[in-house]
XYZ file of C-alpha atoms in Angstrom:
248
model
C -56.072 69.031 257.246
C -56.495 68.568 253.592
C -53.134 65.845 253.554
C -55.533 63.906 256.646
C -58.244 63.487 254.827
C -56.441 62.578 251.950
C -54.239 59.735 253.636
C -57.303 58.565 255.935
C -59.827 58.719 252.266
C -57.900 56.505 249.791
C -58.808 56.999 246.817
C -61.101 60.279 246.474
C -63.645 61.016 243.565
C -65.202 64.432 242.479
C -68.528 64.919 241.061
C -69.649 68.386 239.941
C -72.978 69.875 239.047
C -73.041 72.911 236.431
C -75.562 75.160 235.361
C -75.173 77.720 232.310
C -77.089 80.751 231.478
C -76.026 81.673 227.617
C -78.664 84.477 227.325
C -77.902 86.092 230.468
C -81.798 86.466 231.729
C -82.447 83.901 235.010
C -81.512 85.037 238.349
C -78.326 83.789 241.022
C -81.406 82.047 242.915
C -82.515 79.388 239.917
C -78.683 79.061 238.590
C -78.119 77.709 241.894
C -81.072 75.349 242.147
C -79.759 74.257 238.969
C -76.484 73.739 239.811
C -77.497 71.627 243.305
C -80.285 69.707 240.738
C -77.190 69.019 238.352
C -74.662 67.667 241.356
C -77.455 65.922 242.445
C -77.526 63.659 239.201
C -73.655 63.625 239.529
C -74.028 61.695 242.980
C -76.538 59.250 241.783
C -73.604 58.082 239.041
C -70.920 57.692 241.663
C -67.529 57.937 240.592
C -65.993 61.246 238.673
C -68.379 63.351 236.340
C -70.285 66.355 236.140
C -73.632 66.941 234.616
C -74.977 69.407 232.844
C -78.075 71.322 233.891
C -80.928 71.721 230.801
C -84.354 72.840 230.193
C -84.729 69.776 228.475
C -84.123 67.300 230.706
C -84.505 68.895 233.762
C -87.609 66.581 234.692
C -86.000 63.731 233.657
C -84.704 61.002 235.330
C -80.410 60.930 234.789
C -79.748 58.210 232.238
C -77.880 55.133 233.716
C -74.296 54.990 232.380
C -72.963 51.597 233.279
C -69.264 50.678 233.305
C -68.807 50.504 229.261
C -67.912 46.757 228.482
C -64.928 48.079 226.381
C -63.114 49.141 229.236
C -60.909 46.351 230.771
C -59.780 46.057 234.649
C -57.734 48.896 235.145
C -57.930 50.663 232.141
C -58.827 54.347 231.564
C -60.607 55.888 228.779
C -57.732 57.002 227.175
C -56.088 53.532 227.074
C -59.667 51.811 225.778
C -59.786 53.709 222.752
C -56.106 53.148 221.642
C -57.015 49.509 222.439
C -59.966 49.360 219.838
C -57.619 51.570 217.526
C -55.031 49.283 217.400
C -57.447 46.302 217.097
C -59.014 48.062 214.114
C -55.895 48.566 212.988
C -54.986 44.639 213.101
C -58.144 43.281 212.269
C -58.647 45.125 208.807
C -57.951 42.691 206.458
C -59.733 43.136 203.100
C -62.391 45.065 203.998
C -61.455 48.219 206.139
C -65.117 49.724 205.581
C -66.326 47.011 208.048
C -63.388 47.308 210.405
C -63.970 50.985 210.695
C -67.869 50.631 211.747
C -67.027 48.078 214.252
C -64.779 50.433 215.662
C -67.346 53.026 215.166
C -69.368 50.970 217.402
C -66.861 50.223 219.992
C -65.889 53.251 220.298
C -70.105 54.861 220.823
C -70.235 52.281 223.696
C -67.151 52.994 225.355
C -68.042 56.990 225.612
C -71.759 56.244 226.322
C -72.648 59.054 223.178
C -75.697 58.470 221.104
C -73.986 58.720 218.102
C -70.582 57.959 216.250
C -70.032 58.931 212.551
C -67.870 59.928 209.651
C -67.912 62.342 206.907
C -65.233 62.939 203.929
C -64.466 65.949 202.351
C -66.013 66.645 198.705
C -64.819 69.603 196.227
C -66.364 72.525 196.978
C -66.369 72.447 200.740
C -69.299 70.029 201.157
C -69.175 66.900 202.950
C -70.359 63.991 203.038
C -71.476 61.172 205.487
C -69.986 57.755 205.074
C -70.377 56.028 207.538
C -71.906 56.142 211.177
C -73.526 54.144 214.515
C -76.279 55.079 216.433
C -77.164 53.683 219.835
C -80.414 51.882 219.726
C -82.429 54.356 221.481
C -81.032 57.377 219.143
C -82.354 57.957 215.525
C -79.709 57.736 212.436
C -78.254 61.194 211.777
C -80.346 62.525 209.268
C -77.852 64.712 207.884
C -78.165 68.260 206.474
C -76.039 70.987 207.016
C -72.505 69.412 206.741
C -73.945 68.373 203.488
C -75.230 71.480 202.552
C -72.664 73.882 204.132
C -70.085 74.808 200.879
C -66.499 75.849 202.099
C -67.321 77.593 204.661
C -67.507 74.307 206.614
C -63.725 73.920 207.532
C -63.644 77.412 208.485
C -65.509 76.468 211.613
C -63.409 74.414 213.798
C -60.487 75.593 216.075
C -57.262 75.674 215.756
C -57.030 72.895 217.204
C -59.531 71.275 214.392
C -63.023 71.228 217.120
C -66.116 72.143 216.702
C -68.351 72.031 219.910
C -72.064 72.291 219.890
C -72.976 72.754 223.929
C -76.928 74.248 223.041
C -78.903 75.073 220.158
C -80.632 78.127 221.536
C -77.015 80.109 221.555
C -75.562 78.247 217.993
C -76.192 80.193 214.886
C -79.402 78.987 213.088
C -77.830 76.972 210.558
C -76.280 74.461 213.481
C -79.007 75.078 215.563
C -81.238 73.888 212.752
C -79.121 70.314 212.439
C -79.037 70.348 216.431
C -82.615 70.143 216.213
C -83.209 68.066 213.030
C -80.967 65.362 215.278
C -82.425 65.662 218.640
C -78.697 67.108 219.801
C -77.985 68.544 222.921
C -74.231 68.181 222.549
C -72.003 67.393 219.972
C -67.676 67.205 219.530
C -66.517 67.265 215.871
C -62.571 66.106 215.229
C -61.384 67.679 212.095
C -59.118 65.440 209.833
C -56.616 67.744 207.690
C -53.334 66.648 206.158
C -50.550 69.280 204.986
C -53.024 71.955 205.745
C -56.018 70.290 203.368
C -59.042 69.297 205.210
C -60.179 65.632 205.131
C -63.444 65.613 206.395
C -64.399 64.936 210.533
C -65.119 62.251 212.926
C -68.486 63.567 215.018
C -69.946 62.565 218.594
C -73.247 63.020 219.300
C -75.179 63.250 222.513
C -78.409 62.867 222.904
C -79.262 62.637 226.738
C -77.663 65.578 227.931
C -74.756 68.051 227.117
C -71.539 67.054 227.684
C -68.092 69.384 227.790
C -65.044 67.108 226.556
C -62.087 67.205 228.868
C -59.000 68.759 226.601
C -57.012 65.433 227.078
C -60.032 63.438 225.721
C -60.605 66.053 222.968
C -56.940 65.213 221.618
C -57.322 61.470 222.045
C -60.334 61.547 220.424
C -58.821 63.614 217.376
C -55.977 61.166 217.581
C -58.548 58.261 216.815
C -60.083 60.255 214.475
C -57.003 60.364 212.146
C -56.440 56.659 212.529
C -60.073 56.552 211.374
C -59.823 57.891 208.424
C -56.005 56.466 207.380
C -57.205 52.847 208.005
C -60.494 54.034 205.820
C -58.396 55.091 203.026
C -55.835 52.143 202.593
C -53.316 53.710 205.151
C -53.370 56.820 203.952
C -55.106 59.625 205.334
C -55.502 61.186 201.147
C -60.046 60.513 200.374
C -60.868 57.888 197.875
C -63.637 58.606 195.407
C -63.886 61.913 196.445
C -66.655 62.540 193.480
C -68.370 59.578 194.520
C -71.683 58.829 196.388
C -71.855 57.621 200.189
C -70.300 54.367 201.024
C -72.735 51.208 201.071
């Protein structure tokens, strides 16, 4: 029945509606009114995605996420952002700083986040912000922790080099306290490292709702992230300046 459906259907899509519980204190009854509020929002997108049920926008209306204008006919994700890589890569020139933000940019847009932004690796385990993008409705990061964190802050991602942040009520207070600071609901952090020594991160914020990364998007976007901070650097993923202040 399933191979019908499929051969009569064409092309099928999937949309999923998820609701969480962290502390473990609301009953079957609302996490399923959650969950059909959540597919619900899902629908109204079309297409593949999932949304995320929260307290905080659970009167809201879903935000409108309209085909990204970096994505050409026929590509995927995936493809877009090795696109804008490579143009980064090619369109450097003399001044790499710019060609990174522009990417920056590009790459904000195509994943509909709030926020897109760098920070390098100091001595002493602190790091600092260099350079970042903000969509217009979103206020600039206004920093904090990462700044203020000492060398504990590598200690924190995966092995993989992530560092998810899926709701402030269940982070410890520290990252709760930046989730806040930020307006954050979600955020995806892509640690940098080279033999073994960390580099600093490439962070995406979100804003509107909270958002679990797919694993193959996770390792694209690390991908990126390294190109990111190579092209920054003259080509080499080693920090410039590492004593120095932010970058104009």
């Amino acid at each position: 029945a399933c191979r019908r459906v499929m051969r009569s259907a064409g092309e099928l899509t999937c949309r999923v509606g998820v609701a969480l519980d962290w502390r473990r204190e609301r009953s079957c009854d609302a996490l399923l009114r959650d969950c059909g509020r959540a597919l619900a929002r899902a629908k109204s997108r079309g297409g593949d995605g999932y949304v995320i049920f929260s307290d905080e926008t659970a009167d809201a209306e879903p935000p409108e996420l309209p085909a990204s204008p970096e994505i050409e006919p026929g590509e995927d994700m995936a493809s877009a952002l090795s696109r804008i890589v490579s143009d980064t890569l090619g369109g450097c020139g003399a001044d790499p700083e710019q060609a990174v933000a522009q990417a920056l940019e590009r790459i904000g847009r195509l994943l509909n986040v709030s926020r897109v932004y760098i920070y390098e690796a100091l001595d002493g385990g602190r790091c600092r912000g260099s350079l970042a993008w903000n969509a217009e409705e979103t206020a600039p990061l206004a920093g904090g922790w990462p700044e203020q964190g000492g060398a504990h802050i590598p200690g924190e991602f995966d092995e993989r080099g992530m560092l998810r942040f899926w709701d402030p009520a269940a982070e410890p207070p520290e990252r709760r306290e930046w989730m806040e600071r930020n307006g954050t609901l979600s955020a995806l952090w892509c640690a940098v490292t080279e033999a073994d020594r960390f580099l600093g991160f490439v962070g995406f914020d979100d804003c509107t709702l909270r958002r679990i990364w797919r694993r193959e998007q996770e390792e694209t976007l690390a991908f990126a992230a390294k190109l990111l901070f190579s092209i920054l650097n003259g080509g080499s993923c080693e920090p410039q300046d590492p004593a120095g202040g932010p970058r104009a």
